[in-house]
Coordinates of C-alpha atoms in Angstrom, one line a residue:
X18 CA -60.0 30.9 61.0
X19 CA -56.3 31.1 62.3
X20 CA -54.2 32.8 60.4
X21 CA -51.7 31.4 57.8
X22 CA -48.4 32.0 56.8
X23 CA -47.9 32.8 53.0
X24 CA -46.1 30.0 51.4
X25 CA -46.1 32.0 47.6
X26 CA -47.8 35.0 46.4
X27 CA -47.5 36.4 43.0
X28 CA -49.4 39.2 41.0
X29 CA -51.7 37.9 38.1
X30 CA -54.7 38.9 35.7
X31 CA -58.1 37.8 36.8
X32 CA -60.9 39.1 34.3
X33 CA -58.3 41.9 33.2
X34 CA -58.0 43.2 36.5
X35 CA -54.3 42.5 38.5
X36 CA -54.6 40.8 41.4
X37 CA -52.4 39.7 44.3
X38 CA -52.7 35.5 44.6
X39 CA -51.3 34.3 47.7
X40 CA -51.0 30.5 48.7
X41 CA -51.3 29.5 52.4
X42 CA -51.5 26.0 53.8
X43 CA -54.9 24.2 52.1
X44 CA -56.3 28.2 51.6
X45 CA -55.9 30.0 47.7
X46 CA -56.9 33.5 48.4
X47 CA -56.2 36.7 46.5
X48 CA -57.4 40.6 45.8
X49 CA -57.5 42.9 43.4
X50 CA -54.6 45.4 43.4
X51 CA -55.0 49.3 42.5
X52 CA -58.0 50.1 40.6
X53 CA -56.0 52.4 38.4
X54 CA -53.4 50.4 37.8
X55 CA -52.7 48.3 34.2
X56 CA -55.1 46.1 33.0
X57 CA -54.3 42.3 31.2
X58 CA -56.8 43.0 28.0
X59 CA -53.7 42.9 26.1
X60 CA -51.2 40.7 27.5
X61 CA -50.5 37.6 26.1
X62 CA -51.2 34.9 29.3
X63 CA -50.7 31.6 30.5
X64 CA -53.9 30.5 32.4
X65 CA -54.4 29.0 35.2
X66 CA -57.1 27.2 36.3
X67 CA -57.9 26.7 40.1
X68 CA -61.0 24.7 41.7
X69 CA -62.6 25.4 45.0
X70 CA -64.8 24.9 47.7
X71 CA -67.1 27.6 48.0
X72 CA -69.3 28.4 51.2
X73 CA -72.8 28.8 50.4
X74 CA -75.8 29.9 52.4
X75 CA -77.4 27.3 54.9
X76 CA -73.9 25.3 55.4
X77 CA -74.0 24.4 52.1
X78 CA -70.5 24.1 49.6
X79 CA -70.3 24.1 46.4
X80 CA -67.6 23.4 43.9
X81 CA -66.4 26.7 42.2
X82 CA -63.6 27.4 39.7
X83 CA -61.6 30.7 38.5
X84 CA -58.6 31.5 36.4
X85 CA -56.0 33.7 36.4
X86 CA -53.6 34.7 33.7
X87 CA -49.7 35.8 33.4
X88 CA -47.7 36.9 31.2
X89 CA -44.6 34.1 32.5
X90 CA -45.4 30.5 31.2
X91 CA -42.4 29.6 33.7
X92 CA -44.2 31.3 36.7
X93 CA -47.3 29.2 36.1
X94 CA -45.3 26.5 36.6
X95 CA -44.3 27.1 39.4
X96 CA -48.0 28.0 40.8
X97 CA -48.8 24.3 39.6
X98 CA -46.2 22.4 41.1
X99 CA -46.5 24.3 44.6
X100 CA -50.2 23.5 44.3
X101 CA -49.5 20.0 43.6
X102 CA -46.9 19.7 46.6
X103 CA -49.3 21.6 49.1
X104 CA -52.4 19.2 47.7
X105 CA -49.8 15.7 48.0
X106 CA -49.0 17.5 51.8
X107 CA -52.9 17.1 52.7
X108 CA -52.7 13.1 53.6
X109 CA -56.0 13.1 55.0
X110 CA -57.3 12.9 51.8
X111 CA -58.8 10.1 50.5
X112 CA -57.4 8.6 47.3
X113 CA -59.5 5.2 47.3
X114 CA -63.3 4.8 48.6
X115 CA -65.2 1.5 49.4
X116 CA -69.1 2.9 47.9
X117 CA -72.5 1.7 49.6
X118 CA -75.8 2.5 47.7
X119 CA -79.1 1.7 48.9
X120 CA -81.2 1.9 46.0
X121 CA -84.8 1.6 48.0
X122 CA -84.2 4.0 50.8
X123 CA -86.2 7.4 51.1
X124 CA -87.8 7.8 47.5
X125 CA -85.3 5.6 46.2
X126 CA -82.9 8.2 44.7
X127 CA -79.5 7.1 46.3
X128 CA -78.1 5.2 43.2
X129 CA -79.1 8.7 41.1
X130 CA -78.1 10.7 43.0
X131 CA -74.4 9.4 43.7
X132 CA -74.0 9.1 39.8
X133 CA -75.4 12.5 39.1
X134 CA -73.7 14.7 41.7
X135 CA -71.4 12.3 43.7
X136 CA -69.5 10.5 41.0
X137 CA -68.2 13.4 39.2
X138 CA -67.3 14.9 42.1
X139 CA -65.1 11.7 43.1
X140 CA -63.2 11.8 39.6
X141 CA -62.5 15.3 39.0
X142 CA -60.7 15.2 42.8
X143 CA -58.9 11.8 41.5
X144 CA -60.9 9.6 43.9
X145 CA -61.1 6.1 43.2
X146 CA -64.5 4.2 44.1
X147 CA -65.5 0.6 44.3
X148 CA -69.4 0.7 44.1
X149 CA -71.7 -1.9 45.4
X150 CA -75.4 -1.6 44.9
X151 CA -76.9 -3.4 47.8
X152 CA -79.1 -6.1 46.9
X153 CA -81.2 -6.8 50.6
X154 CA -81.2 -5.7 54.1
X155 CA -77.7 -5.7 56.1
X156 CA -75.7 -6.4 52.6
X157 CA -73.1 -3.6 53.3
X158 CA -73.1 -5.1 56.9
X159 CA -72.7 -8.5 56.3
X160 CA -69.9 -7.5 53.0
X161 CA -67.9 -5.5 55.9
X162 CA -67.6 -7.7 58.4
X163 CA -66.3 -11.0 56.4
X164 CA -65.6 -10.0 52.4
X165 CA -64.5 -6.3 52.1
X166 CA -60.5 -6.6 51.9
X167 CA -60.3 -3.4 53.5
X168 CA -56.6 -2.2 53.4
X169 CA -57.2 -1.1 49.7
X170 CA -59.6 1.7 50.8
X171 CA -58.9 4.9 52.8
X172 CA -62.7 5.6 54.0
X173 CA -66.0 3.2 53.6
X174 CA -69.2 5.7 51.9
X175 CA -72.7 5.0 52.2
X176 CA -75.3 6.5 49.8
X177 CA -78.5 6.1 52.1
X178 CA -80.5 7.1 55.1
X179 CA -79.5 6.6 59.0
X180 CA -80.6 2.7 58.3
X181 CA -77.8 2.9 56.1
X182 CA -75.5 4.7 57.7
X183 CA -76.2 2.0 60.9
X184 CA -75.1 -0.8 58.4
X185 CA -72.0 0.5 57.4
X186 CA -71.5 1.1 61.4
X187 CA -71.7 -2.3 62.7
X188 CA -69.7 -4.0 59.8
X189 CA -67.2 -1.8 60.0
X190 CA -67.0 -1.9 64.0
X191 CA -67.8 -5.5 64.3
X192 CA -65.0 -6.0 61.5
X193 CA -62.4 -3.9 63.5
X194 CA -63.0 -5.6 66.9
X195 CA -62.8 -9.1 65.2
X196 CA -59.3 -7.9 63.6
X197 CA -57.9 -6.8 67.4
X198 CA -59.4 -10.3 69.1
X199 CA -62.3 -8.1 71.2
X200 CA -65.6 -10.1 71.9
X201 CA -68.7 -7.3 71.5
X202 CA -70.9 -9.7 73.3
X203 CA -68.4 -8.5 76.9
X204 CA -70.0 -5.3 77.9
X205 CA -67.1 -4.5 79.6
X206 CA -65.3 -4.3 76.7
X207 CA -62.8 -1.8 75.4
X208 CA -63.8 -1.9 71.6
X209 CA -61.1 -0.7 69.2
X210 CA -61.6 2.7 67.4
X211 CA -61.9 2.1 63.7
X212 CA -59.1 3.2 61.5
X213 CA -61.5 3.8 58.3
X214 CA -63.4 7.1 58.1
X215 CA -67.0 6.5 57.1
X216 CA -68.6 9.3 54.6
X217 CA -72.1 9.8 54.2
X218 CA -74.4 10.6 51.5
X219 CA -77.5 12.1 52.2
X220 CA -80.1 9.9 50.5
X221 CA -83.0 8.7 52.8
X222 CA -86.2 10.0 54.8
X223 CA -84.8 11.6 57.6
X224 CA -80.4 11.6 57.5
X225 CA -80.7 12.8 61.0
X226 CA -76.7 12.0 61.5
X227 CA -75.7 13.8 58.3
X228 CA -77.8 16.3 59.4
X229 CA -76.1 17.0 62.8
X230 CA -72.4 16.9 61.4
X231 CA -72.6 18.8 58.7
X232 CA -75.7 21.3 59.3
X233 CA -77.2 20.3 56.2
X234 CA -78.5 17.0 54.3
X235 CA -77.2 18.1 50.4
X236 CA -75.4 15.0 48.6
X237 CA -72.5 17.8 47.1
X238 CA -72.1 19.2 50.3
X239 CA -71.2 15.6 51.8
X240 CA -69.0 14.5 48.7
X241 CA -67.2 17.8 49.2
X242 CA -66.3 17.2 53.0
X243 CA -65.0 13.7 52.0
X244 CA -62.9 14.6 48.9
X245 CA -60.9 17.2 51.6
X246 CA -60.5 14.3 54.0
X247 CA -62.6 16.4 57.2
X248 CA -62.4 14.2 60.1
X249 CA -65.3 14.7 63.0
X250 CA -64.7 11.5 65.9
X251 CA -68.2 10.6 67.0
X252 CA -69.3 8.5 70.3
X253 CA -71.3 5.1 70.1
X254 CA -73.1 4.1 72.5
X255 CA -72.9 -0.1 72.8
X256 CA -76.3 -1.6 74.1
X257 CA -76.5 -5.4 75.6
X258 CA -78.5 -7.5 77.4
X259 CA -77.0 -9.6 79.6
X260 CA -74.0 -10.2 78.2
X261 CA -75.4 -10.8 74.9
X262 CA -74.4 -7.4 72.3
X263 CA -77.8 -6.3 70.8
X264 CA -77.0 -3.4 68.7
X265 CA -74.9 0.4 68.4
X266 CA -76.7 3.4 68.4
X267 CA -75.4 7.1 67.5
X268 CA -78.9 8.9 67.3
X269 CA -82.1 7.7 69.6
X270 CA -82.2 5.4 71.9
X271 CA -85.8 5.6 73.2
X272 CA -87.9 3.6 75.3
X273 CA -91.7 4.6 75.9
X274 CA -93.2 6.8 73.7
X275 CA -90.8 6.5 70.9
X276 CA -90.3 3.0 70.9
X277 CA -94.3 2.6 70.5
X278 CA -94.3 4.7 67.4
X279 CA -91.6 2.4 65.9
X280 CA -93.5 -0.4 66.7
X281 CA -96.9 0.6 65.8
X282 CA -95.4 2.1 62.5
X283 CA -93.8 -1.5 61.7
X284 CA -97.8 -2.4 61.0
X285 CA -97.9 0.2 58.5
X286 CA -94.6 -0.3 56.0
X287 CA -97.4 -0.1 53.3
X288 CA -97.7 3.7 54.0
X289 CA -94.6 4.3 53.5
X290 CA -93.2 7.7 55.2
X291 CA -96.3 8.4 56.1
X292 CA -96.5 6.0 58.5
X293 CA -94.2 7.5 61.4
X294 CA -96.8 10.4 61.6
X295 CA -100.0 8.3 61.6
X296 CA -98.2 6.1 64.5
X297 CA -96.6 9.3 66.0
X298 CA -100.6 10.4 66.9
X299 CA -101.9 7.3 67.6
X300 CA -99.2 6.8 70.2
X301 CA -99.3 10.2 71.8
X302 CA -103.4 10.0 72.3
X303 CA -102.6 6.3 73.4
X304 CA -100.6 8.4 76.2
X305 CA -99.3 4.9 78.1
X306 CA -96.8 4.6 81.0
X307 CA -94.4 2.1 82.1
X308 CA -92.4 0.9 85.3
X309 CA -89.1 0.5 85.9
X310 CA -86.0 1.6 87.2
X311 CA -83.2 3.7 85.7
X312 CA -79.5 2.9 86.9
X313 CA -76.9 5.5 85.9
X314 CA -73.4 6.4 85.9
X315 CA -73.5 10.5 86.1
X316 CA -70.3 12.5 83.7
X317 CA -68.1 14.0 86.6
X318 CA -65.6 15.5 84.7
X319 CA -66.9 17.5 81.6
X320 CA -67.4 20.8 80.4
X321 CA -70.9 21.9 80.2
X322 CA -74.3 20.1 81.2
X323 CA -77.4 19.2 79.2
X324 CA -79.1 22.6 79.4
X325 CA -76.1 24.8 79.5
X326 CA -76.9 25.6 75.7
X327 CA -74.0 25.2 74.4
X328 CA -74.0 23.9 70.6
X329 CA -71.5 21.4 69.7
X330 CA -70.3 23.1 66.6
X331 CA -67.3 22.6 64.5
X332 CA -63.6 22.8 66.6
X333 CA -66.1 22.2 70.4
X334 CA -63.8 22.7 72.9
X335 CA -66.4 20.4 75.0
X336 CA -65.5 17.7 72.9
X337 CA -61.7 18.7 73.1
X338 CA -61.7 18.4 76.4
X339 CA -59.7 15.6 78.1
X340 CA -61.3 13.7 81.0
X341 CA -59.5 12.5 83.8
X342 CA -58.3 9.3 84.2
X343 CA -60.2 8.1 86.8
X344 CA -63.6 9.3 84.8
X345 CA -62.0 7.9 81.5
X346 CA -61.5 4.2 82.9
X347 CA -64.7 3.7 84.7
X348 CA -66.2 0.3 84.3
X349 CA -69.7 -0.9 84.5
X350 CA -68.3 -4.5 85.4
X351 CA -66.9 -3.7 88.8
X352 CA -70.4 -1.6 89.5
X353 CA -72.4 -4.5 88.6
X354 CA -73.5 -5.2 91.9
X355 CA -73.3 -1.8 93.7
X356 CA -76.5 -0.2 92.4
X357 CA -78.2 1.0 95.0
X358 CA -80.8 4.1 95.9
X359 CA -77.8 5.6 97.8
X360 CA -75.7 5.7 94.2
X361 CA -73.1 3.4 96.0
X362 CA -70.0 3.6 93.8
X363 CA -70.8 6.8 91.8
X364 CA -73.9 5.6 90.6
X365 CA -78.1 7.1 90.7
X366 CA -81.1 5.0 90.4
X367 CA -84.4 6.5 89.8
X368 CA -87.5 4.2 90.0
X369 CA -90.9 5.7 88.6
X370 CA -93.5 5.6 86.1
X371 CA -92.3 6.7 82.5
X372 CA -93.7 8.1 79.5
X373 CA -90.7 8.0 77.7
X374 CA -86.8 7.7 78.6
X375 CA -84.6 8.6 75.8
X376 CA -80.7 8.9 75.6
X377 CA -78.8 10.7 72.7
X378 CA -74.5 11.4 72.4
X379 CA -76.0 13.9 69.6
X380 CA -78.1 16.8 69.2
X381 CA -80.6 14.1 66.6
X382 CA -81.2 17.7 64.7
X383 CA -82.8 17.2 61.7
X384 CA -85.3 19.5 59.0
X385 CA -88.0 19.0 61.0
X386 CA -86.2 19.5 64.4
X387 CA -83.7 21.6 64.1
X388 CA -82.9 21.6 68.0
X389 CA -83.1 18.2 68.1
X390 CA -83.7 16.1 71.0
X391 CA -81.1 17.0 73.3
X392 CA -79.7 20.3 71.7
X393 CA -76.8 20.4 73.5
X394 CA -75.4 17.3 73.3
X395 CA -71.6 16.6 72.0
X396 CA -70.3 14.2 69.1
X397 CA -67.1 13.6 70.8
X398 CA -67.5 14.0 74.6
X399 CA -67.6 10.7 76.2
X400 CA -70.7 10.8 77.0
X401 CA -75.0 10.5 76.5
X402 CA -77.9 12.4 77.6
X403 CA -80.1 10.9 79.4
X404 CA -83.9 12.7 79.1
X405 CA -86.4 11.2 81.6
X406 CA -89.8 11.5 80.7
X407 CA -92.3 10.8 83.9
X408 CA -95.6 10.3 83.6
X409 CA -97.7 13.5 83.2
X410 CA -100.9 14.8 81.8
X411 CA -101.1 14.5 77.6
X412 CA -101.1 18.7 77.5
X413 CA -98.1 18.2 79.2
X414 CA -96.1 15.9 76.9
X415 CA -97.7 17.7 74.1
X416 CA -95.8 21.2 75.3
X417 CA -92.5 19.4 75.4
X418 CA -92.6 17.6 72.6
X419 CA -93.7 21.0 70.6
X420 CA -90.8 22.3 72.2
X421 CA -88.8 20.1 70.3
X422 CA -89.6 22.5 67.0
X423 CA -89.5 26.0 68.6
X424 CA -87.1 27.8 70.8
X425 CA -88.5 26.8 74.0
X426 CA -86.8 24.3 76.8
X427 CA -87.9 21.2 76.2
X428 CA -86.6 19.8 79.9
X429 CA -88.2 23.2 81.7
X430 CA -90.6 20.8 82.7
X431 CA -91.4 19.4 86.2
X432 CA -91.8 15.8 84.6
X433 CA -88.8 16.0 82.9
X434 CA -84.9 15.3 84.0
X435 CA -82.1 15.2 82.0
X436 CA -78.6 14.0 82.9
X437 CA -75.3 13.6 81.0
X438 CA -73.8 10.3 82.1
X439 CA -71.5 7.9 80.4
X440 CA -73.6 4.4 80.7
X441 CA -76.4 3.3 81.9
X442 CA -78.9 1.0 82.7
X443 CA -82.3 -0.1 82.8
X444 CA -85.1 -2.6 84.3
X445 CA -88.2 -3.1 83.5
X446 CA -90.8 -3.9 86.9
X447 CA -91.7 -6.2 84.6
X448 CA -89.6 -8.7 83.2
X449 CA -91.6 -10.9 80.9
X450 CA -88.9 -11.5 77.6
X451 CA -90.4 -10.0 74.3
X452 CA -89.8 -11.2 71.0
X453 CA -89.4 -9.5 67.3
X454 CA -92.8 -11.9 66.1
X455 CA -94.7 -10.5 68.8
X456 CA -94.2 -7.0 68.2
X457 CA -95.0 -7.3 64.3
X458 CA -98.0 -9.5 64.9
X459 CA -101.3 -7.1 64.8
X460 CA -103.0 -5.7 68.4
X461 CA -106.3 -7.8 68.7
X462 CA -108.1 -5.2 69.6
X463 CA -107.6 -2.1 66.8
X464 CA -111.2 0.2 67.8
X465 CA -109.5 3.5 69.1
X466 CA -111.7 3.2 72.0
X467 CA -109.0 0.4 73.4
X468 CA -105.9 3.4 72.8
X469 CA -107.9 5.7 75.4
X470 CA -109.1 3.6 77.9
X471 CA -110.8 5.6 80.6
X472 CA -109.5 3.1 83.8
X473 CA -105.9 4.5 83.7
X474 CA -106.3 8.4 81.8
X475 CA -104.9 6.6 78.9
X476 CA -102.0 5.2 80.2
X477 CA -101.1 1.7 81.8
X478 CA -102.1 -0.3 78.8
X479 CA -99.2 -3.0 78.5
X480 CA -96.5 -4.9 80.4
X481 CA -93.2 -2.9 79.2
X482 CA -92.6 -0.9 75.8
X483 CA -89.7 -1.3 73.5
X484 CA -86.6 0.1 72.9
X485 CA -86.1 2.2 69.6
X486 CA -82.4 2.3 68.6
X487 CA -81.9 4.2 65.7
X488 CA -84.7 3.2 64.0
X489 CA -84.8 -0.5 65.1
X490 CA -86.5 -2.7 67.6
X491 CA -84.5 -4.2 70.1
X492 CA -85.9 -7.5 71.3
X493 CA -85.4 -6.8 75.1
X494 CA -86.3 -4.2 77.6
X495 CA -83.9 -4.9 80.1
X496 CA -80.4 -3.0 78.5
X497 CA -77.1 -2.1 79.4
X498 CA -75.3 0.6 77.6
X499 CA -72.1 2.3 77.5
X500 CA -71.1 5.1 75.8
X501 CA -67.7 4.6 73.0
X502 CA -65.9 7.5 73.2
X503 CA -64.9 8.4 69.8
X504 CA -65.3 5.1 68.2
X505 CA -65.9 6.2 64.6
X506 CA -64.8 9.3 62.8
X507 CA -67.0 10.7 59.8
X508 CA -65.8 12.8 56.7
X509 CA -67.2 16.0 58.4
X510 CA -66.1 18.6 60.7
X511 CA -69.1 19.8 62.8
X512 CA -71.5 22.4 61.9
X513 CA -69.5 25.6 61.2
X514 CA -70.1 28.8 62.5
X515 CA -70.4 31.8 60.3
X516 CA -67.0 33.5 60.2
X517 CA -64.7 35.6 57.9
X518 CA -61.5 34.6 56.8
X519 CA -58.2 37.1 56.9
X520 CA -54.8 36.8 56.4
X521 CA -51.6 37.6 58.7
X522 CA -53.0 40.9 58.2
X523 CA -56.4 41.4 59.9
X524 CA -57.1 45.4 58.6
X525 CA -56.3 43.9 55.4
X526 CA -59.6 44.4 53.0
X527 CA -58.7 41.3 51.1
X528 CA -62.0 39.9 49.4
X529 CA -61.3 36.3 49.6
X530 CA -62.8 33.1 48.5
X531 CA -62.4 30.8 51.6
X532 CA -61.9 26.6 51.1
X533 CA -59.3 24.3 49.5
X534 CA -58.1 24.5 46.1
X535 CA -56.3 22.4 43.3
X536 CA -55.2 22.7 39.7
X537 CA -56.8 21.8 36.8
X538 CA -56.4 18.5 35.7

């Protein structure tokens, strides 16, 4: 942490011990004097009562409090009214929140959650919150886009999982490009960043994006990052077809081999949870392949690559990074007609068979993978990863995808590619249109001998696959997508690094509490 200047120190009593308090911009710190000095046992004090954010183990915060005492009622004054200008100083601090809660998602704790743990949180900090339980799918969507009056409200929450989360994202995105005049449907399009910060509350299944942006999925810990105002910008990637707008995506984007275990486990809604598994194994002994091309657009001017292993963590300088011009203002519009195998106007096209072609502008981290699917990816970079799967043996795919959940390279595979590009594009060989009805209708033909057919090694089974994106199922193959460069900003601030804090001192053994403060009410 850099160091701050003192804006007020004093000496004070803390559990009849005199310590030195010292005020910095948003940090309360202070240590214990001489040993051998006086003791407070038997001065009459004033107390004063100061709350705090206290790291925890595992990126976790909690909410802590301590007091001090003094002998001077005047002095404590004077502590409270310079903690109250330095807390009125911090604007990025919400005063008024616009509240989501899904009350089905994950095992249907979000509404108990937010008024256990959340809620209390919210008023002790002076937080104002308009709640809306949502009552069916795409409520807090639908709310956003044409009834929220949103100039009352400094950030929009949602209590949820990443379907959620992806709610709250296209209301509030389709809501600010409708207020600036910007048609979605134009994939050209330079979409509007939104002015609203979006919190999340960890609450569903998975909470894959509150996962990668905070390091943990723990409801206090995400009310915590809101009530100080953190600010994390995050890329969207914008997919279309045509020049028709399908969908955003933040997390996967997978076509292949996660786009059949979305669809298979869209059968199986009645097992609940447990359904992703059953589909997961199903899909990976079905072990199919498709044809197409992939048309990309590779990052010239970042930091870093793909496999460079370099973590986006909180205050990246990857993501700090400013890209030139020229790679800042590309457009897919005036490429539309330059693709070619010689990359003609900056861009690649690889044509082969695919078991599964995935693209990510986040790590996707989460309990289960704590790499993630592309571990190095950014939040805030400009750009995707792009992860080619080809078609391989089934003990292949099985090494990389268990290498999603160790420490091994999952691309230090011969089948696998990965590049970091800022759009993208791709075509199925073939092109027959699917619809939503005919991916939930049943497969005639459910004996598992038809998922291992012994013509093709388990592989060629169907025409094309579907696209995964974030969790839904886009009703084309054929996509376009562009990456948003920091289109959204969350109430987070990256995962944090271990550190220590100090003073303008460094030698100084000061034992401090690190966080933000304020008074007591």
């Amino acid at each position: 942490m850099e160091k701050q200047p003192r804006l007020f120190s004093s000496e004070f009593f803390h559990k009849n011990r005199q310590v030195e308090l010292v005020l910095s911009r948003g940090v309360l710190a202070w240590r214990e004097l001489d040993k051998g000095g006086k003791r407070g046992s038997d001065i009459k004090s004033a107390p004063e009562t100061a709350f705090f954010v206290r790291r925890t183990q595992q990126h976790q915060w909690r909410c802590s409090e301590i007091t001090f005492h003094c002998a001077s009622h005047s002095l404590r004054e004077q502590w409270i009214q310079a903690l109250s200008e330095q807390l009125s100083s911090l604007t990025n601090r919400p005063k008024s929140l616009l509240v989501y809660i899904n009350p089905y998602g994950g095992k249907r704790r979000g509404k108990r959650i937010y008024e256990q743990k959340v809620a209390p949180l919210f008023r002790h900090a002076g937080i104002s919150a308009d709640v809306i339980v949502t009552e069916y799918a795409n409520h807090a969507r639908d709310h956003l886009k044409t009834e929220a009056n949103l100039d009352k409200y400094d950030g929009v929450v949602c209590v949820g999982g990443d379907g959620m989360f992806s709610e709250v994202l296209h209301g509030l995105v389709a809501r600010t490009q409708s207020d600036h005049g910007v048609d979605q449907n134009q994939p050209d399009a330079q979409l509007v960043p939104c002015s609203l910060h979006i919190g999340i509350i960890p609450a569903g299944s998975t909470d894959c994006i509150c996962f990668a942006t905070i390091g943990t999925n723990d409801p206090v810990t995400s009310a915590l990052h809101i009530i100080v105002g953190d600010s994390q910008p995050m890329d969207v990637c914008s997919v279309h077809h045509s020049d028709i707008f399908l969908r955003y995506s933040v997390s996967l984007l997978g076509y292949g081999f996660y786009g059949d275990v979305l669809t298979d486990s869209e059968r199986k809604r009645w097992l609940g949870p447990a359904r992703y598994d059953l589909s997961g194994v199903k899909t990976f002994l079905s072990h199919n392949y498709y044809e197409g091309s992939v048309s990309f657009l590779p990052a010239e001017d970042t930091i870093g690559n793909p496999r460079d292993k370099l973590r986006c963590r909180s205050g990246c300088h990857v993501c700090q990074h400013k890209p030139s011009s020229k790679d800042s203002e590309w457009d897919m519009s005036e490429e539309k007609e330059k693709f070619n195998e010689g990359g003609s106007g900056g861009w690649s096209v690889i044509r082969g068979k695919f078991i599964a072609i995935n693209a990510a502008c986040m790590s996707c981290a989460c309990p289960r993978s704590p790499k993630g699917l592309s571990p190095s990816a950014h939040l805030a970079d400009g750009t995707a990863d792009l992860i080619l799967v080809r078609k391989c043996s089934r003990l292949g795919f099985f090494r990389h995808l268990l290498r999603h959940t160790n420490k091994g390279d999952q691309f230090d595979h011969a089948f696998v590619e990965v590049h970091r590009v800022r759009g993208f594009r791709f075509q199925p060989r073939h092109q027959e249109p699917v619809s939503l009805e005919d991916l939930s209708e049943a497969p005639k033909k459910t004996r598992f001998g038809t998922m291992c057919s012994a013509q093709t090694t388990c592989g060629y089974g169907a025409a094309h696959s579907s696209w995964n994106c974030d969790g839904e199922i886009l009703p084309h193959a054929a996509i376009q997508v562009s990456v948003q460069s920091r289109l959204i900003r969350l109430f987070a601030r990256g995962i944090e690094e271990p550190q220590r804090f100090t003073f303008e001192d460094p030698s100084s053994p000061w034992a401090l509490e690190p966080g933000t403060q304020q008074p007591a009410a």
